Amino acid sequence: MSDARIYATYWIETAFPLEQAAATMAGEQSTGTFVRVPGETDELRAAHAARVEEITELGEVALPSLPGSGLPKTGDATRRAARVVVSWPISNMGLSLPNLLATINGNLSELKAFSGLRLLDVKLPAEFLTRYQGPQFGVAGTRTLAGVHDRPIIGTIIKPSVGLSPEATADQVRVLVEAGVDFIKDDELQADGPHCPFEQRTSAVMRVINAHADRTGKKVMYAANLTGEIDEMLARHDHVLAQGGTCIMASMNSIGLPAMKMLRAHSQLPIHGHRNGWGMLGRSPAIGMSYIAFQKLWRLAGIDHTHVNGIANKFCESDDSVIASARECLTPMFDAPHPGCEIMPVFSSGQSARQAAPTFAALGSVDCMFAAGGGIMAHPAGPAAGVRALLQAWEAAVAGVPVAEAARQSPELEAALAAFGG
Amino acid sequence: MSDARIYATYWIETAFPLEQAAATMAGEQSTGTFVRVPGETDELRAAHAARVEEITELGEVALPSLPGSGLPKTGDATRRAARVVVSWPISNMGLSLPNLLATINGNLSELKAFSGLRLLDVKLPAEFLTRYQGPQFGVAGTRTLAGVHDRPIIGTIIKPSVGLSPEATADQVRVLVEAGVDFIKDDELQADGPHCPFEQRTSAVMRVINAHADRTGKKVMYAANLTGEIDEMLARHDHVLAQGGTCIMASMNSIGLPAMKMLRAHSQLPIHGHRNGWGMLGRSPAIGMSYIAFQKLWRLAGIDHTHVNGIANKFCESDDSVIASARECLTPMFDAPHPGCEIMPVFSSGQSARQAAPTFAALGSVDCMFAAGGGIMAHPAGPAAGVRALLQAWEAAVAGVPVAEAARQSPELEAALAAFGG
């Protein structure tokens, strides 16, 4: 194993001097304990101590963001925020994502010196690619399977989330494939409920998709939610593959990185990484971790697509945060000649023709999935018009034509803009 | 599958009327979408809709705890906190912990109606025991293996966290077993680092422990940190078992519930569930989840011990929160005749003889592991005196003798009280 290092960037808030606070982080997560112990020699510290690489002060803070923090016993106790970069030799934990987590997160956010501590980013040496496979399909492989090039993959979700039988689900899929969508995903609440068992649902859905493909030549990609125990997930993958399916979906926070690694090693299909539960880690600015850091770990473990929310979404995430996540999905994790592990960002939540132009402007790419629920199903002229309106909106965005102008040429787009707020 | 329900209790903060806010939670996590869709019939809603069981207002809140929340378009916008209980029929997701997570957590904490949302507790029907095994050893099985009855299991941790070779680790273990500890755990930062590979470390450690057992009849329990990928964890378990080890340890947040279920099914040893990373979910009062809820999921998946921090700990958790977690570990999850799935709470972090009495008073039980690092190693008369001082402190606590009085009869305890603050 080389002497390459892992770099983690944190936002911190502390009433302790910044150098001292950063040293506490490095100590706690490498050689240190609260009391220096006999075995902790200078040689050991030199080889294994985490290193504070950079401290950027971000200004004073009036009140602690989180409860429970301490104050220095003497001296100045001005509370400050800062950006801190800490590094570790990979030989501390080896090329192991689960053990990397214990190092870069671990007990850090419980340390008393901090009234806020959040992981902002992580940079891993390419050596991790000797142990993890990264995305198998990524952007290009997903496009090939979906048969969609040079524009976003237009997607939608099966709703209601629970309560549909396998046949009712397939009926809804029939409407959607006939409407012309490229991609359909299960809801994250429906994996293998007793009223809609996984195998029956996916068999019924794939019969519809396969029949449509036979007729039209277009095989719609269906992300079948196989979230479950490990043996279940592997068996469900095999079932989807046998039915001619082209995608599987798993809830990342529900299954954990080791299960994802195992699923990736087994899978012959792209993995749609659903991020539900993300708000627990991501929503507070004072704790948890950014999606920038989070998605890198999961890309390495093998996801091919991930949700990034959407511009003007129905949740509480800001547009800047959405776009930062989406751009990161398309940014190489490792320098060439190593694979960059780029994946498809999936825009969703309250998306309609109105968001095409601002999304394209901010992302600078059509390499994305653009998923709309109501934006397709609730189009006044029906779902097919809903899909056409989205395609027209993206065409206009790429051509640099204002959407209102484009709408004058296309009644579906005009109706979509009228129907979906302003 | 029965029509039993899952109950989840949340703390929420919202500027919307509480009934409306709670209905949003129930809708988002069951039948609802932002727009009511054609398939969402009344029958479907009756069978599958989540139900708001209870709303307890907790008072007005001046400022939003988290950014990004919305305000009602009309009417009163007083921000309030409340405790809300929501229930779901188990037939929505089936007996699946990964899918339960998507339901009880999922997108909830990202909903715009809330400026704070935290899972406080969860109550599951006993039917889950048909799919999950729960703890294999729990309190009684751990006591049998450790040979410790009617008092806490006195534990310690190997420090420094990283940098020791297998032989240096074993040397430290020799000091600790000779000092009389009952239990030793690896640091969560050391699982299989290239300088301290798992098999070599555990072999070296078990040689020391086995030799000590041969001499004294006392087999010290060693929680070997096998955190890693799934195949690695199963193989490492087998190695520990073959060496005569009596415990394995895994970082819960690093491996995920499906990996824990698989490890539990394979394991012939108690599983020490390390909670590092917990601060990310647990520290903010406005987001994430309580340890009360968290540990129930992992108990069901199969852990036998878990960390609860300690009274007057070096981290930022309050004593009340520590004790609530510890008591919960000893509280049955299911009514008799079902197993209660009780597990050993593990007190640690800055623990010394001073915390025995308040811990016993608050816990009302000696069914715990009480782990001290500096509290043993830094005792002025050496580690054996450190262990004896802890035992004496607990004996006094159980007997109702004030620790200062007990110290007059025992020089080790007196020295401990003098050494470890006041």
Coordinates of N, CA and C in Angstrom, one line a residue, chain A residues 244-381:
Chain A
G244 N -35.8 -9.2 -18.4 CA -35.4 -8.2 -19.4 C -35.3 -6.8 -18.9
G245 N -35.3 -6.6 -17.6 CA -35.2 -5.2 -17.1 C -33.8 -4.7 -17.3
T246 N -33.7 -3.3 -17.2 CA -32.4 -2.7 -17.4 C -31.9 -1.8 -16.3
C247 N -32.5 -1.9 -15.1 CA -32.1 -1.1 -14.0 C -32.6 -1.6 -12.7
I248 N -31.8 -1.4 -11.6 CA -32.3 -1.7 -10.3 C -32.1 -0.5 -9.4
M249 N -32.9 -0.4 -8.4 CA -32.8 0.8 -7.5 C -32.7 0.3 -6.0
A250 N -31.9 1.0 -5.3 CA -31.7 0.6 -3.8 C -31.6 1.9 -3.0
S251 N -32.2 1.9 -1.9 CA -32.1 3.0 -0.9 C -30.8 3.0 -0.2
M252 N -29.9 3.9 -0.5 CA -28.5 3.8 0.1 C -28.5 3.8 1.6
N253 N -29.2 4.8 2.2 CA -29.2 4.8 3.6 C -29.8 3.6 4.3
S254 N -30.6 2.9 3.6 CA -31.2 1.7 4.2 C -30.3 0.5 4.2
I255 N -29.4 0.5 3.2 CA -28.7 -0.8 3.0 C -27.2 -0.7 3.5
G256 N -26.6 0.5 3.4 CA -25.2 0.6 3.8 C -24.2 0.2 2.7
L257 N -23.0 0.7 2.9 CA -22.0 0.6 1.8 C -21.5 -0.9 1.6
P258 N -21.3 -1.7 2.6 CA -20.9 -3.1 2.3 C -22.0 -3.8 1.4
A259 N -23.3 -3.6 1.7 CA -24.3 -4.3 0.9 C -24.3 -3.7 -0.5
M260 N -24.0 -2.4 -0.7 CA -23.9 -1.9 -2.0 C -22.7 -2.4 -2.8
K261 N -21.6 -2.6 -2.1 CA -20.4 -3.2 -2.8 C -20.8 -4.6 -3.3
M262 N -21.5 -5.3 -2.5 CA -21.8 -6.7 -2.8 C -22.8 -6.7 -4.0
L263 N -23.8 -5.8 -3.9 CA -24.7 -5.7 -5.0 C -24.0 -5.3 -6.3
R264 N -23.1 -4.4 -6.2 CA -22.4 -3.9 -7.4 C -21.6 -5.1 -8.0
A265 N -21.0 -5.9 -7.2 CA -20.1 -7.0 -7.7 C -21.0 -8.0 -8.4
H266 N -22.2 -8.1 -8.0 CA -23.1 -9.1 -8.5 C -23.9 -8.6 -9.7
S267 N -24.1 -7.3 -9.8 CA -25.1 -6.7 -10.7 C -24.6 -6.7 -12.2
Q268 N -25.6 -7.0 -13.1 CA -25.3 -6.8 -14.5 C -26.1 -5.6 -15.0
L269 N -26.7 -4.8 -14.1 CA -27.6 -3.7 -14.4 C -27.1 -2.4 -13.7
P270 N -27.5 -1.3 -14.3 CA -27.1 0.0 -13.6 C -27.9 0.0 -12.3
I271 N -27.3 0.7 -11.3 CA -27.8 0.8 -9.9 C -28.3 2.3 -9.7
H272 N -29.5 2.4 -9.5 CA -30.1 3.7 -9.2 C -30.1 3.9 -7.7
G273 N -29.2 4.8 -7.2 CA -29.0 5.0 -5.8 C -30.0 6.0 -5.2
H274 N -31.0 5.6 -4.5 CA -32.0 6.5 -4.0 C -31.5 7.0 -2.6
R275 N -31.6 8.3 -2.5 CA -31.0 8.9 -1.3 C -32.0 9.2 -0.1
N276 N -33.1 8.6 -0.1 CA -34.1 8.9 1.0 C -33.4 8.7 2.3
G277 N -33.8 9.6 3.2 CA -33.1 9.6 4.5 C -32.0 10.5 4.6
W278 N -31.6 11.0 3.4 CA -30.5 12.0 3.3 C -30.7 13.2 4.2
G279 N -31.9 13.7 4.3 CA -32.2 14.9 5.1 C -31.6 14.8 6.5
M280 N -31.6 13.6 7.1 CA -31.1 13.4 8.5 C -29.6 13.8 8.5
L281 N -28.9 13.4 7.5 CA -27.5 13.7 7.5 C -27.2 15.1 6.9
G282 N -28.1 15.5 6.0 CA -27.7 16.7 5.1 C -28.4 18.0 5.5
R283 N -29.5 17.9 6.1 CA -30.3 19.2 6.2 C -29.7 20.3 7.1
S284 N -29.2 19.9 8.3 CA -28.7 20.9 9.2 C -27.3 21.4 8.6
P285 N -27.1 22.7 8.6 CA -25.8 23.2 8.1 C -24.7 23.0 9.2
A286 N -25.1 22.6 10.4 CA -24.1 22.5 11.5 C -23.6 21.1 11.8
I287 N -24.2 20.1 11.1 CA -23.8 18.7 11.5 C -24.0 17.8 10.3
G288 N -23.5 16.6 10.4 CA -23.8 15.6 9.3 C -22.7 15.8 8.2
M289 N -23.2 15.6 6.9 CA -22.3 15.8 5.8 C -23.0 16.3 4.6
S290 N -22.2 16.9 3.7 CA -22.7 17.4 2.4 C -22.9 16.2 1.5
Y291 N -23.8 16.5 0.5 CA -24.0 15.4 -0.5 C -22.8 15.3 -1.4
I292 N -22.0 16.3 -1.5 CA -20.7 16.3 -2.2 C -19.9 15.1 -1.7
A293 N -19.8 15.0 -0.4 CA -19.0 14.0 0.2 C -19.7 12.6 0.1
F294 N -21.0 12.6 0.5 CA -21.7 11.4 0.5 C -21.7 10.7 -0.8
Q295 N -22.0 11.4 -1.9 CA -22.2 10.7 -3.2 C -20.8 10.1 -3.7
K296 N -19.7 10.7 -3.2 CA -18.4 10.1 -3.7 C -18.2 8.7 -3.1
L297 N -18.6 8.5 -1.9 CA -18.5 7.2 -1.2 C -19.3 6.1 -2.0
W298 N -20.5 6.5 -2.3 CA -21.5 5.6 -3.0 C -21.1 5.4 -4.5
R299 N -20.5 6.4 -5.1 CA -20.1 6.2 -6.5 C -19.0 5.1 -6.5
L300 N -18.0 5.3 -5.6 CA -17.0 4.3 -5.5 C -17.5 2.9 -5.2
A301 N -18.5 2.8 -4.4 CA -19.1 1.5 -4.1 C -19.9 1.0 -5.3
G302 N -20.3 1.8 -6.2 CA -20.9 1.3 -7.4 C -22.2 1.8 -7.9
I303 N -22.8 2.9 -7.4 CA -24.0 3.4 -8.0 C -23.8 4.1 -9.3
D304 N -24.8 4.1 -10.2 CA -24.7 4.7 -11.5 C -25.5 5.9 -11.6
H305 N -26.5 6.1 -10.8 CA -27.4 7.3 -10.8 C -27.6 7.7 -9.4
T306 N -27.8 9.0 -9.1 CA -28.3 9.3 -7.8 C -29.1 10.6 -7.8
H307 N -30.0 10.7 -6.9 CA -30.9 11.8 -6.8 C -30.2 13.0 -6.3
V308 N -30.6 14.2 -6.8 CA -30.0 15.4 -6.4 C -31.0 16.5 -6.0
N309 N -32.3 16.0 -6.0 CA -33.4 17.0 -5.8 C -33.5 17.8 -7.1
G310 N -34.2 19.0 -7.1 CA -34.3 19.7 -8.3 C -34.4 21.2 -8.0
I311 N -34.2 22.0 -9.1 CA -34.3 23.4 -8.9 C -35.8 23.8 -8.5
A312 N -35.9 24.7 -7.6 CA -37.3 25.1 -7.1 C -38.1 23.8 -6.6
N313 N -37.4 23.0 -5.9 CA -38.0 21.7 -5.5 C -39.0 22.0 -4.4
K314 N -39.8 20.9 -4.1 CA -40.8 21.0 -3.0 C -40.2 20.7 -1.6
F315 N -39.0 20.4 -1.6 CA -38.3 20.2 -0.3 C -37.6 21.5 0.1
C316 N -36.7 21.4 1.1 CA -36.2 22.6 1.6 C -34.8 22.9 1.2
E317 N -34.3 22.1 0.2 CA -32.9 22.3 -0.3 C -32.8 23.5 -1.2
S318 N -31.8 24.3 -1.1 CA -31.6 25.4 -2.0 C -31.1 25.0 -3.4
D319 N -31.4 25.8 -4.3 CA -31.0 25.5 -5.7 C -29.4 25.4 -5.8
D320 N -28.7 26.2 -5.1 CA -27.3 26.1 -5.1 C -26.8 24.8 -4.7
S321 N -27.4 24.3 -3.6 CA -27.0 23.0 -3.1 C -27.3 21.9 -4.1
V322 N -28.5 22.0 -4.7 CA -28.9 21.0 -5.7 C -27.9 20.9 -6.9
I323 N -27.6 22.1 -7.4 CA -26.7 22.2 -8.5 C -25.3 21.7 -8.2
A324 N -24.8 22.1 -7.0 CA -23.5 21.6 -6.6 C -23.4 20.1 -6.6
S325 N -24.5 19.5 -6.0 CA -24.5 18.0 -6.0 C -24.5 17.4 -7.4
A326 N -25.3 18.0 -8.3 CA -25.5 17.5 -9.7 C -24.1 17.6 -10.4
R327 N -23.5 18.8 -10.3 CA -22.2 19.0 -11.0 C -21.2 18.0 -10.5
E328 N -21.2 17.7 -9.2 CA -20.2 16.8 -8.6 C -20.4 15.4 -9.2
C329 N -21.6 15.0 -9.5 CA -21.9 13.7 -10.0 C -21.1 13.5 -11.4
L330 N -21.0 14.6 -12.1 CA -20.4 14.6 -13.4 C -18.9 15.0 -13.4
T331 N -18.4 15.2 -12.2 CA -17.0 15.6 -12.0 C -16.2 14.4 -11.7
P332 N -15.1 14.1 -12.4 CA -14.3 12.9 -12.1 C -13.8 12.9 -10.6
M333 N -13.9 11.8 -10.0 CA -13.4 11.6 -8.6 C -11.9 11.4 -8.6
F334 N -11.4 10.8 -9.7 CA -9.9 10.5 -9.8 C -9.4 11.1 -11.1
D335 N -8.1 11.4 -11.1 CA -7.5 12.0 -12.3 C -7.3 10.8 -13.3
A336 N -7.3 11.2 -14.6 CA -7.0 10.3 -15.7 C -5.6 9.8 -15.4
P337 N -5.2 8.6 -15.8 CA -6.0 7.6 -16.6 C -7.0 6.8 -15.8
H338 N -7.1 7.1 -14.5 CA -8.1 6.3 -13.7 C -9.5 6.7 -14.1
P339 N -10.4 5.8 -13.9 CA -11.8 6.2 -14.2 C -12.3 7.3 -13.3
G340 N -13.1 8.2 -13.9 CA -13.6 9.3 -13.1 C -14.8 8.9 -12.2
C341 N -15.4 7.8 -12.5 CA -16.6 7.3 -11.8 C -17.7 8.3 -11.8
E342 N -17.9 9.0 -13.0 CA -19.0 9.9 -13.1 C -20.3 9.1 -13.2
I343 N -21.3 9.7 -12.6 CA -22.7 9.1 -12.6 C -23.7 10.1 -13.1
M344 N -24.9 9.6 -13.3 CA -26.0 10.4 -13.8 C -26.7 11.1 -12.6
P345 N -26.7 12.4 -12.5 CA -27.5 13.1 -11.5 C -29.0 13.0 -11.9
V346 N -29.9 12.8 -11.0 CA -31.3 12.6 -11.2 C -32.0 13.8 -10.6
F347 N -32.6 14.7 -11.4 CA -33.4 15.8 -10.9 C -34.8 15.3 -10.7
S348 N -35.3 15.7 -9.5 CA -36.7 15.3 -9.3 C -37.3 16.2 -8.2
S349 N -38.6 16.1 -7.9 CA -39.3 16.8 -6.9 C -39.9 18.1 -7.5
G350 N -41.1 18.1 -7.8 CA -41.8 19.3 -8.3 C -41.2 19.8 -9.6
Q351 N -40.6 19.0 -10.4 CA -40.0 19.4 -11.7 C -41.1 19.5 -12.8
S352 N -40.9 20.5 -13.6 CA -41.8 20.6 -14.8 C -41.0 21.3 -15.9
A353 N -41.7 21.7 -17.0 CA -41.0 22.3 -18.1 C -40.3 23.6 -17.7
R354 N -40.8 24.2 -16.6 CA -40.2 25.5 -16.2 C -38.8 25.3 -15.7
Q355 N -38.4 24.2 -15.2 CA -37.1 24.0 -14.7 C -36.0 23.6 -15.7
A356 N -36.4 23.3 -16.9 CA -35.4 22.9 -17.9 C -34.3 23.9 -18.1
A357 N -34.7 25.1 -18.4 CA -33.7 26.2 -18.8 C -32.8 26.5 -17.6
P358 N -33.3 26.7 -16.4 CA -32.4 27.0 -15.3 C -31.5 25.8 -14.9
T359 N -32.0 24.6 -15.1 CA -31.2 23.4 -14.8 C -30.1 23.3 -15.8
F360 N -30.4 23.5 -17.1 CA -29.4 23.4 -18.1 C -28.3 24.5 -17.9
A361 N -28.8 25.7 -17.6 CA -27.9 26.8 -17.4 C -26.9 26.5 -16.3
A362 N -27.4 26.0 -15.2 CA -26.6 25.8 -14.0 C -25.7 24.5 -14.2
L363 N -26.2 23.5 -14.8 CA -25.5 22.3 -14.9 C -24.5 22.3 -16.1
G364 N -24.8 23.0 -17.2 CA -24.0 23.1 -18.3 C -23.9 21.8 -19.1
S365 N -24.9 21.0 -19.0 CA -24.8 19.6 -19.6 C -26.2 19.1 -19.7
V366 N -26.4 18.2 -20.7 CA -27.7 17.4 -20.7 C -27.5 16.0 -20.2
D367 N -26.4 15.8 -19.5 CA -26.1 14.4 -18.9 C -26.8 14.4 -17.6
C368 N -28.1 14.1 -17.6 CA -28.9 14.0 -16.4 C -30.1 13.2 -16.7
M369 N -30.8 12.8 -15.6 CA -32.1 12.3 -15.7 C -33.0 13.4 -15.1
F370 N -34.1 13.7 -15.8 CA -35.0 14.8 -15.4 C -36.4 14.1 -15.2
A371 N -36.7 14.0 -13.9 CA -37.9 13.2 -13.5 C -39.0 14.2 -13.0
A372 N -40.2 14.0 -13.6 CA -41.4 14.7 -13.2 C -42.5 13.8 -13.0
G373 N -43.3 14.0 -11.9 CA -44.4 13.2 -11.6 C -45.7 13.9 -12.1
G374 N -46.1 14.9 -11.3 CA -47.3 15.7 -11.7 C -47.0 16.5 -13.0
G375 N -45.7 16.9 -13.2 CA -45.3 17.6 -14.4 C -45.6 16.8 -15.7
I376 N -45.8 15.5 -15.6 CA -46.2 14.7 -16.7 C -47.7 14.3 -16.6
M377 N -48.0 13.6 -15.5 CA -49.3 13.0 -15.3 C -50.4 14.1 -15.3
A378 N -50.1 15.3 -14.7 CA -51.1 16.3 -14.6 C -51.2 17.3 -15.7
H379 N -50.4 17.0 -16.8 CA -50.5 17.9 -18.0 C -51.9 17.9 -18.5
P380 N -52.5 19.1 -18.8 CA -53.9 19.3 -19.2 C -54.2 18.4 -20.4
A381 N -53.3 18.2 -21.3 CA -53.6 17.4 -22.5 C -53.1 16.0 -22.3

